[in-house]
Each structure stands twice: as C-alpha cells, then as structure tokens.
Coordinates of C-alpha atoms in Angstrom, one line a residue:
Chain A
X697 CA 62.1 82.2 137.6
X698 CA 59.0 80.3 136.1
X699 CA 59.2 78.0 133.6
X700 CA 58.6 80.1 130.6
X701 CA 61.8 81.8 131.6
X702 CA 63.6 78.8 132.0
X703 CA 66.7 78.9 129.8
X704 CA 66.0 76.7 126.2
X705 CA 66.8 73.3 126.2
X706 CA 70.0 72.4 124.6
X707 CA 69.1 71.6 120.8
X708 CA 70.0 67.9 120.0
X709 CA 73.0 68.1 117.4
X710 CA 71.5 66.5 113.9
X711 CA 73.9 65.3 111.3
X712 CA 73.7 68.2 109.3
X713 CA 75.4 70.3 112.1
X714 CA 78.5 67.4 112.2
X715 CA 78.7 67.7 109.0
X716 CA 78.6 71.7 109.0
X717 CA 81.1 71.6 111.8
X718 CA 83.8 68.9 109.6
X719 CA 83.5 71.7 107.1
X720 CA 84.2 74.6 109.4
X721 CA 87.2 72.6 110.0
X722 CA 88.3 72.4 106.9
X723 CA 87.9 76.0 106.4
X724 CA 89.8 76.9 109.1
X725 CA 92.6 75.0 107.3
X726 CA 92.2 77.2 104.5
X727 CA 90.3 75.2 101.9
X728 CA 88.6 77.0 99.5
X729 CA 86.5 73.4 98.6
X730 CA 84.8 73.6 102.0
X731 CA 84.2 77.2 101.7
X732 CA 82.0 76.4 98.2
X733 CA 80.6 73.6 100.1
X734 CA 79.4 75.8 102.7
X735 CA 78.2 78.7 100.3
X736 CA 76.3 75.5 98.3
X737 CA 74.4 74.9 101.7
X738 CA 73.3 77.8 102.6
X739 CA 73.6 80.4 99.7
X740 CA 69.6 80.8 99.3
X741 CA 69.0 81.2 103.1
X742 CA 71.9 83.8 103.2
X743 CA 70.4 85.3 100.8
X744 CA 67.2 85.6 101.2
X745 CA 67.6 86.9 104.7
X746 CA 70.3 89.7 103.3
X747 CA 67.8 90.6 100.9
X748 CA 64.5 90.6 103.2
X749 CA 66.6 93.1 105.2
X750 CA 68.0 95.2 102.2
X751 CA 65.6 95.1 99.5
X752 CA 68.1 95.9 97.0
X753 CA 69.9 93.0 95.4
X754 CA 73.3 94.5 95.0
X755 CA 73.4 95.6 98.7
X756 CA 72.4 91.4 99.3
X757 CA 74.7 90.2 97.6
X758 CA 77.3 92.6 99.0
X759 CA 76.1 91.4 102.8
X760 CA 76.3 87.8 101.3
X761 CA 80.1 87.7 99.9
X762 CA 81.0 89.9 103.2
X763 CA 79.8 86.9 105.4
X764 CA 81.1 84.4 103.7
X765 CA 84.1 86.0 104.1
X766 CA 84.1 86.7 107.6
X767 CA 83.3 83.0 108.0
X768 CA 86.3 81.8 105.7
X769 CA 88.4 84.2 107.9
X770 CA 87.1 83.6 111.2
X771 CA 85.9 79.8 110.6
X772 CA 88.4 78.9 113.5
X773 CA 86.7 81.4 116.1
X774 CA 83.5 79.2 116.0
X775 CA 82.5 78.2 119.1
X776 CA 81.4 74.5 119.0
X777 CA 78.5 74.0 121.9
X778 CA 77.1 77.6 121.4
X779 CA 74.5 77.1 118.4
X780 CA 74.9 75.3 115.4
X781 CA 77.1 76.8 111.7
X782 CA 74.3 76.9 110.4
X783 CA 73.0 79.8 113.6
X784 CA 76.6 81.5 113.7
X785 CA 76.6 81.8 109.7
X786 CA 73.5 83.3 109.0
X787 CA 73.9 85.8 112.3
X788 CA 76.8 87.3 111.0
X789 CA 74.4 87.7 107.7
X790 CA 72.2 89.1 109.4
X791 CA 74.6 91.3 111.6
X792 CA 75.8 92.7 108.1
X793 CA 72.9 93.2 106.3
X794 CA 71.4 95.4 109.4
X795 CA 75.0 97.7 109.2
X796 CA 74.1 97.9 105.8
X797 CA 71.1 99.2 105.8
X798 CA 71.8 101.6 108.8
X799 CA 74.7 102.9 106.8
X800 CA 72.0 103.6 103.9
X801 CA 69.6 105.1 105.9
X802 CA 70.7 109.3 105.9
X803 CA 68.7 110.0 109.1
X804 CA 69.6 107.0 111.2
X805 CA 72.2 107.7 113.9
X806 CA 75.2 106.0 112.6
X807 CA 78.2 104.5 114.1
X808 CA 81.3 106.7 113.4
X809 CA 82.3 105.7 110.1
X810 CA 85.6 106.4 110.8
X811 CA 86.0 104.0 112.8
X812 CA 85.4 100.0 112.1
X813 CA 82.1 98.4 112.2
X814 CA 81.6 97.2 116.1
X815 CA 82.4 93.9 117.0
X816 CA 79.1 92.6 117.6
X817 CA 78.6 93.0 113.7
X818 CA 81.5 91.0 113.2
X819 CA 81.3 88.4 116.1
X820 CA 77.6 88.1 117.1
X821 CA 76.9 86.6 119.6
X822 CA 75.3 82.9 119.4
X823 CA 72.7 81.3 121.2
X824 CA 71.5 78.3 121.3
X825 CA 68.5 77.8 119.4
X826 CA 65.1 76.9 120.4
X827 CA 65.5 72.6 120.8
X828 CA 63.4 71.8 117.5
X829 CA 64.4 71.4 114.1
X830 CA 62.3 74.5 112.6
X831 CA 60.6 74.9 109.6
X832 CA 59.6 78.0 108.2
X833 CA 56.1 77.0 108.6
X834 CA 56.4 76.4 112.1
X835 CA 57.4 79.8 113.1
X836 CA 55.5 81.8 111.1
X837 CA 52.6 80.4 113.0
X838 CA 54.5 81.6 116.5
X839 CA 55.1 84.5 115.1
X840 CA 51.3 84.6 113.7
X841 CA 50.3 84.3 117.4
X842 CA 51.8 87.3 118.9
X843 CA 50.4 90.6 119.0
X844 CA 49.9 92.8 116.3
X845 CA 52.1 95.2 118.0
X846 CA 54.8 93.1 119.6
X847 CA 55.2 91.3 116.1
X848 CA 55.3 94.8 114.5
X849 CA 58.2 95.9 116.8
X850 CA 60.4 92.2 116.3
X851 CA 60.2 92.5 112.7
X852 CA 61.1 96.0 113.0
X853 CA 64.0 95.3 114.9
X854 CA 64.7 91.8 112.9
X855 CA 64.3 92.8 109.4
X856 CA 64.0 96.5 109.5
X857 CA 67.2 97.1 110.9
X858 CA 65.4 99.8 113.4
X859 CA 66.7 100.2 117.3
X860 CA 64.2 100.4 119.9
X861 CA 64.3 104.1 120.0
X862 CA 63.6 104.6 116.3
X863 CA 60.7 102.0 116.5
X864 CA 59.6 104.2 119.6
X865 CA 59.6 107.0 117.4
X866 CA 58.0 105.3 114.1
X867 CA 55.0 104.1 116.2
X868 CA 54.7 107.1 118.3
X869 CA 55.2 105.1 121.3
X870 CA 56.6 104.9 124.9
X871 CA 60.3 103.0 124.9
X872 CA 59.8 101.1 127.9
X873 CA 56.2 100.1 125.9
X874 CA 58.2 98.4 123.2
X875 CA 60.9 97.0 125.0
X876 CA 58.0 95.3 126.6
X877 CA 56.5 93.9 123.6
X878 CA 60.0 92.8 122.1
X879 CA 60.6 91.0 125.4
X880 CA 57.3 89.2 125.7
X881 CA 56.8 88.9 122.1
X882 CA 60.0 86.8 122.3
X883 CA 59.3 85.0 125.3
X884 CA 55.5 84.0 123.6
X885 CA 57.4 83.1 120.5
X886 CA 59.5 80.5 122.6
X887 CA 57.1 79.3 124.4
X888 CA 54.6 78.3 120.7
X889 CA 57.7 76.9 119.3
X890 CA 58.7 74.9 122.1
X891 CA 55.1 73.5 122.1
X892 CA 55.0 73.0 118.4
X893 CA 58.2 70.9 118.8
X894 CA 57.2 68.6 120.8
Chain D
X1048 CA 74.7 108.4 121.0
X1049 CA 77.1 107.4 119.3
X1050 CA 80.1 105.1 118.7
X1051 CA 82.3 107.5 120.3
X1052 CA 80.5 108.2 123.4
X1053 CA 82.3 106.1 126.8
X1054 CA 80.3 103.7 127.8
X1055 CA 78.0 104.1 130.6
X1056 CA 77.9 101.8 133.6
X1057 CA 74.6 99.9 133.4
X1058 CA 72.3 97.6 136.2
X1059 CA 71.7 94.4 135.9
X1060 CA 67.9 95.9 135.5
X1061 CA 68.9 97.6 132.5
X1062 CA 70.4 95.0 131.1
X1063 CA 67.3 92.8 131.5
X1064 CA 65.2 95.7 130.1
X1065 CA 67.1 95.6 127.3
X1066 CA 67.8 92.4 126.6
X1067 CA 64.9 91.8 123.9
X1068 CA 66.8 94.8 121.5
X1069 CA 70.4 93.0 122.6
X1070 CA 69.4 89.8 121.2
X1071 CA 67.5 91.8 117.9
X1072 CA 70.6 93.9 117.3
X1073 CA 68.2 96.8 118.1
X1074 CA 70.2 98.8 120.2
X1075 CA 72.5 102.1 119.4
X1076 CA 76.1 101.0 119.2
X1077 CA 76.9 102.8 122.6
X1078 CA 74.4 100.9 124.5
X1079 CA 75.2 97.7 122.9
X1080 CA 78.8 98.6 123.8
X1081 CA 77.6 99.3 127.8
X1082 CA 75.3 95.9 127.4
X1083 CA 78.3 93.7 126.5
X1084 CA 81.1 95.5 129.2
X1085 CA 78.1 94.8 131.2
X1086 CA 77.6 91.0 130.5
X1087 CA 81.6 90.8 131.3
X1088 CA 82.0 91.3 134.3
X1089 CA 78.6 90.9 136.2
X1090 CA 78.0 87.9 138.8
X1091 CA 74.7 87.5 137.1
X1092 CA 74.5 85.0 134.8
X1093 CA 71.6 87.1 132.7
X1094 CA 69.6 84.1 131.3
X1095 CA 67.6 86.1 130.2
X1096 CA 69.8 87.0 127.5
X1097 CA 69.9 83.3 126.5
X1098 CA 66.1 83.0 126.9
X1099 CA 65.6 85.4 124.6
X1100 CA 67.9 85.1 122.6
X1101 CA 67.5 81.3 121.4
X1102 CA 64.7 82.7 119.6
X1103 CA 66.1 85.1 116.9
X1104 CA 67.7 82.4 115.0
X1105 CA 64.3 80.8 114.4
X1106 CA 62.8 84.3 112.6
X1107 CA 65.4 83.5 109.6
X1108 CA 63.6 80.6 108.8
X1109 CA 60.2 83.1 108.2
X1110 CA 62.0 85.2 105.0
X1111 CA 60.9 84.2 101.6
X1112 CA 63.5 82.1 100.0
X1113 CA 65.0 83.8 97.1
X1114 CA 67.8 82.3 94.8
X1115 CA 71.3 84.3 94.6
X1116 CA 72.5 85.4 91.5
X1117 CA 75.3 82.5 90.1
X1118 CA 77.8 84.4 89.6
X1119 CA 78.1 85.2 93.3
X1120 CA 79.4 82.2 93.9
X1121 CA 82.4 82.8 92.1
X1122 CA 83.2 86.4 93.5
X1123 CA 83.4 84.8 96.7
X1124 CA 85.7 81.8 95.7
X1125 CA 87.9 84.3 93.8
X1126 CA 88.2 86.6 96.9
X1127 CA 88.5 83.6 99.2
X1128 CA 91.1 82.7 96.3
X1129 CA 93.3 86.4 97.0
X1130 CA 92.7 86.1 100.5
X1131 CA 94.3 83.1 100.6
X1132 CA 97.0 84.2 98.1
X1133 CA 97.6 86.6 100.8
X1134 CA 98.3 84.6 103.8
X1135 CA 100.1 82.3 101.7
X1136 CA 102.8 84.5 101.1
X1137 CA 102.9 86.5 104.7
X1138 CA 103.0 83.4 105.9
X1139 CA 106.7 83.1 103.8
X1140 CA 107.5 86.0 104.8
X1141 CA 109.2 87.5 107.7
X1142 CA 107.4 87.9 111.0
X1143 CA 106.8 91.5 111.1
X1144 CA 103.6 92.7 110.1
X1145 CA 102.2 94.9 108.1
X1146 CA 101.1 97.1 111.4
X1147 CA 99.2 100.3 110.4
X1148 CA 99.9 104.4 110.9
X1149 CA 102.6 107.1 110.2
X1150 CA 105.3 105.6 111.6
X1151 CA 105.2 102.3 110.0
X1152 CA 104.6 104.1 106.6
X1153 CA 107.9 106.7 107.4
X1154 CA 109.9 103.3 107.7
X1155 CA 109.9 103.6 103.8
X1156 CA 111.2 101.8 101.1
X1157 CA 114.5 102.2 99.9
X1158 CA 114.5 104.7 97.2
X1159 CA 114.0 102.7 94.0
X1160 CA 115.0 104.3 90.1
X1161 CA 112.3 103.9 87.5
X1162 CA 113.3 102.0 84.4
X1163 CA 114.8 103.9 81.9
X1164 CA 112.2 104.4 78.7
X1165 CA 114.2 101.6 77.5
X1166 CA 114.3 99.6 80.6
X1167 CA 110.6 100.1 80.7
X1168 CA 110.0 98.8 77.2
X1169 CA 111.8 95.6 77.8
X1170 CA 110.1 94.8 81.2
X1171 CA 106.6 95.4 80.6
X1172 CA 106.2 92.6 78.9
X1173 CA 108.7 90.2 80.6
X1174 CA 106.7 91.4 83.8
X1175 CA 103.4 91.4 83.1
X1176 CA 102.5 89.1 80.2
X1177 CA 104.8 86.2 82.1
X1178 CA 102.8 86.8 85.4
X1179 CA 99.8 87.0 84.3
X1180 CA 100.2 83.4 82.0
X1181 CA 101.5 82.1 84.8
X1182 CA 98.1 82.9 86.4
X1183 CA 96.0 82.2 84.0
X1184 CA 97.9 78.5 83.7
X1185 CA 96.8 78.3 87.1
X1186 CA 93.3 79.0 86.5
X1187 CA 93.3 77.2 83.8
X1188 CA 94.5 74.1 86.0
X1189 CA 91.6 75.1 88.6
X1190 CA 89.1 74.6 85.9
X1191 CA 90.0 71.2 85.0
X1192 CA 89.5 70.4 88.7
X1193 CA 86.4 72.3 89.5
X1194 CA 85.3 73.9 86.6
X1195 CA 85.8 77.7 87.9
X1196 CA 84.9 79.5 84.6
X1197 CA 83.9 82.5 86.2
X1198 CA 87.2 82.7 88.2
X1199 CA 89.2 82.3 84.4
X1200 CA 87.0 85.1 83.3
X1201 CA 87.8 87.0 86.2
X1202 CA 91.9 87.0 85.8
X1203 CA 91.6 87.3 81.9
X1204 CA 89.7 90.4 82.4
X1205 CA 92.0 91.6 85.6
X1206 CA 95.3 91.1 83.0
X1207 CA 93.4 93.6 80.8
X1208 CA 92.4 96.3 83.0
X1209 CA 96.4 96.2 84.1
X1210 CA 98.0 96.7 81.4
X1211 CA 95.8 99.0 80.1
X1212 CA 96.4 100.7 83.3
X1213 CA 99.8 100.7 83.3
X1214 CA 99.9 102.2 79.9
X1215 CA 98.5 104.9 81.3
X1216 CA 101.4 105.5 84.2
X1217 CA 103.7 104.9 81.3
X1218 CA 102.5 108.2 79.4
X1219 CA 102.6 110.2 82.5
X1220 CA 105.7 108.8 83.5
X1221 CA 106.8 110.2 79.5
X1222 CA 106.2 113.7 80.1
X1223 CA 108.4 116.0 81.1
X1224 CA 108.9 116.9 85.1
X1225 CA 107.1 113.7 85.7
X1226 CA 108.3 111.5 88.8
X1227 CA 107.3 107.7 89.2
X1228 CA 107.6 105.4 91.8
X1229 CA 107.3 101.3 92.1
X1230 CA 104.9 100.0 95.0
X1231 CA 105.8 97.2 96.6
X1232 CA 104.2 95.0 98.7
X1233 CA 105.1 95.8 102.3
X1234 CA 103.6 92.2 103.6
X1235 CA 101.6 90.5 101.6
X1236 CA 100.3 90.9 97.8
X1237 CA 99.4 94.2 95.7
X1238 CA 102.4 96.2 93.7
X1239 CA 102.3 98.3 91.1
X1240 CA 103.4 101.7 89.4
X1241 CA 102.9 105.2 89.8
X1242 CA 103.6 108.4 87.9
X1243 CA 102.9 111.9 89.2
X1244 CA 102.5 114.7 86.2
X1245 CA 104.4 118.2 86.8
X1246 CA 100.4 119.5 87.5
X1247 CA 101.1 117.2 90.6
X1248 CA 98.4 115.1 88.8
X1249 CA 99.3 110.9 90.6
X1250 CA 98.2 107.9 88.2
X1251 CA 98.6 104.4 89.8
X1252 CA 98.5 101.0 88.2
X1253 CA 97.8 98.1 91.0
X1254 CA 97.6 94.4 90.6
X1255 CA 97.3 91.7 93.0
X1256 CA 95.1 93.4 95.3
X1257 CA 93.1 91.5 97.6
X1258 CA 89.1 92.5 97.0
X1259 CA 87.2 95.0 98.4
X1260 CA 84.0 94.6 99.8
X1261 CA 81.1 96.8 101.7
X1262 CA 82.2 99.7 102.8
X1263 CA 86.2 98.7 102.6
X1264 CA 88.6 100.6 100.2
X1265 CA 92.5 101.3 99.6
X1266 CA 93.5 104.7 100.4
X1267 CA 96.4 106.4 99.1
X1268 CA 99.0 108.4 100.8
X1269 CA 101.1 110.7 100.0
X1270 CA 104.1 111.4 103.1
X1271 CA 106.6 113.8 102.5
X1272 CA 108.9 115.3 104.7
X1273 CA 107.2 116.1 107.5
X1274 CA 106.1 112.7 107.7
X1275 CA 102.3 113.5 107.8
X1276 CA 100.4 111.1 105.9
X1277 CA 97.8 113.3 103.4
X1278 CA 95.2 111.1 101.6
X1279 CA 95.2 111.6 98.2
X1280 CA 91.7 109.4 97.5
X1281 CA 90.0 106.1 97.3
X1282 CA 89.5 103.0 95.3
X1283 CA 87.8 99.5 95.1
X1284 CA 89.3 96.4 93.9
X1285 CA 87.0 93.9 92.3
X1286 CA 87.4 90.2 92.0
X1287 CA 90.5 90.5 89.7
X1288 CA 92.9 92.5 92.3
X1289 CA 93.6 95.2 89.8
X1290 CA 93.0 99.2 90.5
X1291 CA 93.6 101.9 88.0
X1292 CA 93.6 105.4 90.7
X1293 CA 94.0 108.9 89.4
X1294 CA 94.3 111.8 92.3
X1295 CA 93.8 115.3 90.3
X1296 CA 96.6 117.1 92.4
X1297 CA 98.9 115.8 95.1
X1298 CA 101.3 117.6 97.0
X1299 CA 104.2 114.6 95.5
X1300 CA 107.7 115.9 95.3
X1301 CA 111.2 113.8 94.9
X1302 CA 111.4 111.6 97.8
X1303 CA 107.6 111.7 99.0
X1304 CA 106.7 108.6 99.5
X1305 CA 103.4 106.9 98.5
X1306 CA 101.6 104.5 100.3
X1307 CA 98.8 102.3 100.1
X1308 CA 96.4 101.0 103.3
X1309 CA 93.3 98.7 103.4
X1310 CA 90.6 101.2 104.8
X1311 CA 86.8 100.0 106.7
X1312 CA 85.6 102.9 104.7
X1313 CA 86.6 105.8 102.7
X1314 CA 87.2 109.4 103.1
X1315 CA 89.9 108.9 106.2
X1316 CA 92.5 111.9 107.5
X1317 CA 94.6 109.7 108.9
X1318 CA 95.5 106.1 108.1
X1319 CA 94.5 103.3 110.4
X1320 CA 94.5 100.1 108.2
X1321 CA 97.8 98.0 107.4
X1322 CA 100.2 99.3 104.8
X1323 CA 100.1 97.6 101.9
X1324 CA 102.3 98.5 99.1
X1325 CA 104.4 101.7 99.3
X1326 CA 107.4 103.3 97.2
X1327 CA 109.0 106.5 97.1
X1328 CA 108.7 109.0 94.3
X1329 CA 111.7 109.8 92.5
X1330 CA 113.0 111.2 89.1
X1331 CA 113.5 109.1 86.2
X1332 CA 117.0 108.2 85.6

C-alpha cells in the first residue's frame, strides 16, 4: 500500500465536536432543547446541502426535517470514535436528499417503493474525516485540482444523486472508466487536502 | 436491478472497484446491498473504503450556503414534540407493541356503540374543546419558556381542522343506514371517529397523529370477515396531528373493522407498518 493509500489520520476532536457529542447526549434522553440546539448549529449547512442536491425548496426542507428527525430518533446509535455529529448529521442529509431526488426522477431505477428506504439511507455509514478542520475554501481548491472528468463524475455522484452506471450512460462512457475517475479523483482530493492541512 | 433482486456474492476486487460509488452513495440498491454483506463478513479489512471514504464529508463544505426558511424550525420541534408525545405514553403503557400485519389488526377492538345523537351532542364538546385547552395551556406554558409561537399556531390551527372534521363524520354518521366506529389508539397516540354512508362512502376524523414526512403516510384498512386487510386510501398528517380522510366507497359492513398503519409510502396492498388506531364499525344505538 503506498502512502497515498494510507488510511486518513485520525481527526483531532475540537471542542465543537464535545460539545456536539454532550448534545447528542441529551438528545438521546429525549430533550427537545438539545434537538433546537443542534438544528441552531447546523440548520444552514443542512440545508444548503439538501437543497444543492434537490433544487427545489420544499423537497429541502422535507430532507431537512426528515434528518433531523432521524437524528432525534436515532441520536443514541451514534457511534462516538467514527467521525464527528457534525459528519454523521449531515450524511444522513445527504443520504435523504439523494432518495429524494431518485424517487423524483421517473426514469431512474428506483428501489421498490413498497418496501422501506434501505438502511444505508437511514444509517450511512461514517468515516472519519480527512485530519483538518476544512473550510469551504480549502476544498473547493482540491476539488478545483482534479480532472475535468473525474470532478464531473464526483459531483455527479455527490450532488446529482446519479449511480455510476447512469453517469456511464450520461457521459457516454465505459463503467470501469468512471469508477476509475471517482476512485482517483478521491484519492487526489485526499491527498490536496491533506497537504493544505498541514 | 433492483431492491428486490438477492444479493450477489462479490470479491474483494469488486468491492475495491467499487468502493469510490460506495463511499458517494452511487451504487444501485442491490449492489450496495452485496457491497455491505460483503464488508461483513470478509477478512479484509477494505481500507480502501475508509481511504476513500474520509473524503466525502469534506465535499459538503463546497455547497453554497443558503438560509432555511424560519418556520422550519418549528415543524421540526413540533414533530420532535408528537414524537415524543408518543413514546411518552407507550412507554406507560403495556409492553406489547404495536407490531404490524393482519393478524395483529384481526386482534380487534372490542366492539364499541357510538353515542347516541344525544350522547354525541353532550360529548363533543366535553371531549374535544377540554383536550384541546388542555393543549393549548401547554403550549401556552412552552411559550413562556421558549417562546414557541409557531408551535401555538400550529395546535390552534390543528383544534380547528378537528372539529371541523369531525363535524363532518357527525353528518354522515346522521344519515340513515350509516355505521360509525371510534379509533383508538392501539399503542401510542392518534384516535378519532369514523362514519361510513349507506353508498359505503368512509369519512374519518383523526387527532393526535404523529407527523408525516417524505414519502411516509397512514393507510386505512378496512378487514372484514375474512380477515383480509383492503386499503381503503392515504393521508398525511401535518405538524398539528390532525387528518380529515374520505374513501369514496369501501366494502364496510357491521363488524368490519377499520384500522389505521403508519406506511414508508403510499399506495400499499397489504399492511406492513404498526397499527395505530383501530375500531370496529357498528350500527348506531
């Protein structure tokens, strides 16, 4: 394994994520205080990412009240050492907001709707995030590094809510081509932002 | 593909292929479903799930920040509120739970009588008006601590759309042939009334409801004697855990009993969430 593909270095715990993890407590207890505290902290981030994947502000805020939700409901299933609140919150946003836009889309290959959303869009997974505090700044310029194509297929995935295949499809090309330039278009993204961060 | 299929047994080379559209939530349900059984049982550590992976959370940070609306904020604290509400009193009640399907919903509720016209005059208000102050004195209480006007809003508005809902039962429930029912919670929170017209024509009247959201939705069942559960439609609840639900024609005789269930989505055959309120049709005395 070279050093690139070492796994990330554990991210330093800053106060905000005691203080995010004192409140997951509390909602795990049930109060509905810690819940508006949480909402208070990271209502515009939630947001914004619901409705950079959406585009429709109903559908956002929809994806929104749904997470916070799941978090008020599942607050005690957080696993403490696997990514900040901050990471596990706005993945289950994200996890939403892609469902919801694949169960708008009329020619994408839904999951049965009969049957309840699958449990990675109610438990992502979380991993632990790249050892830096990030700012938006900083990672647009990673992402402004990558390829044209390989940051055309991330964002498709990221934002656009699109599985390999269909980005395949859109861009008229190979699979194994752009599960290339997801993987190294990740791996190059890791490696700017672990250089920026230090 | 889809989320039906079985899952097919992947390598640990697939898996690495495909770990990229793992981490991006890019992959069909089926071969996220074989990525994960996958990751479960194989020897193989797969850091290169965690390589990649530890990079997604940083493309949040690149969206455009855009304020929510304010009055999100209190949609979720009022349905954080219900949800609450709800556990609150499971957690008072007994043990069993409010497990889903036929069989739980043919364990049916003792056969109830329907106020007499005169019965139903001098309970509506006694019922209704005196629950719902009782509520709003409760809100009222929450705003002096934290100032949750949209949440007074909210219940003023949800005592409202009941009543005037259950006005309209009440003038089904007058006409001649008509059968009615009272729903009952069967673990939790939601009751109400129904009336079902000689055109077989159902009306429903719900209150405390927990919210729905997404793609979620209360179905209504009808289960007469064969015990087979036939949907007769669909609702939402907002914020204020009130439903009004008219089905056009229902197959509802004397003794059919009508259910309610808490549904992912809408449009089911056959029930799969928990029962939550359920009573059985019968004649007015």
């Amino acid at each position: 394994m070279s050093q690139a593909d070492q796994p990330l270095r554990l991210r330093v715990a800053s106060p905000a994520d005691a203080a995010d993890r004192a409140v997951l407590v509390r909602l795990a207890d049930g109060e509905l205080d810690a819940l508006e505290e949480l909402y208070d902290r990271y209502k515009t981030m939630a947001y914004s990412i619901a409705y950079r994947i959406t585009n429709d502000t109903t559908l956002a805020e929809d994806v929104v009240q749904e997470a916070f939700l799941g978090a008020w409901r599942n607050a005690a299933r957080y696993v403490e050492g696997r990514g900040s609140v901050k990471t596990w919150l706005l993945a289950i946003v994200h996890h939403r907001a892609i469902d919801a836009v694949r169960r708008r889309r009329p020619t994408t290959e839904l999951p049965d709707v009969e049957l309840p959303p699958p449990a990675a869009l109610t438990e992502p997974d979380v991993w632990t995030e790249v050892a830096a505090v990030l700012d938006g700044e900083l990672v647009r310029a990673a992402l402004a590094e990558l390829s044209d194509v390989q940051r055309e297929a991330i964002e498709m995935a990221y934002f656009g809510g699109l599985t390999q295949q269909e980005i395949a499809d859109r861009t008229t090309t190979p699979l194994g081509t752009v599960k290339s330039r997801m993987r190294l278009g990740l791996l190059a993204m890791r490696r700017h932002l672990e250089a920026g961060s230090t | 593909m889809n989320g039906r299929d079985d899952v097919t047994p992947l390598t640990c080379d697939d898996v690495r292929e495909m770990s990229a559209a793992y981490v991006l939530g890019a992959l069909e349900p089926a071969e996220e479903a074989a990525v994960r059984a996958h990751l479960a049982d194989c020897e193989d550590a797969h850091e290169e799930i965690a390589v990649v992976g530890g990079v997604v959370p940083a493309l949040a940070e690149t969206v455009p920040l855009v304020e929510p609306p304010a009055a999100l904020k209190g949609r979720i604290l009022a349905a954080a509120a219900a949800d609450l509400e709800e556990r609150t009193r499971a957690s008072t009640r007994s043990p069993s739970t409010g497990s889903l399907a036929a069989e739980d919903l043919n364990r049916a509720a003792e056969p109830r009588p329907f106020p007499t016209a005169d019965e139903r005059v001098a309970r509506r208000p006694r019922s209704s008006t005196g629950t719902w102050l009782l509520r709003i004195a409760a809100v009222v209480a929450l705003v002096a601590l934290g100032g949750w006007n949209l949440l007074l809003q909210s219940q003023l508005n949800a005592a409202e759309a009941y009543e005037q809902s259950v006005a309209a039962v009440l003038d089904v429930a007058a006409q001649q042939g008509s059968l009615t029912a009272i729903l009952t919670p069967d673990d939790g929170t939601g009751s109400g009334l129904a009336a079902v017209g000689a055109d077989g024509k159902v009306t429903l009247a719900m209150h405390d409801l927990a919210p729905t959201s997404g793609s979620t939705v209360y179905t209504t069942w009808a289960i007469g004697g064969d015990g087979v559960p036939v949907a007769l439609g669909d609702f939402t609840v907002g914020a204020g855990g009130t439903a009004s639900f008219t089905a056009a024609s229902s197959p509802v005789t004397a003794g059919t009993v009508l259910a309610l269930t808490r549904e992912p989505s809408g449009g089911l055959t056959a029930p799969t969430g928990p029962v939550v309120s359920k009573g059985v049709a019968t004649a007015p005395a």
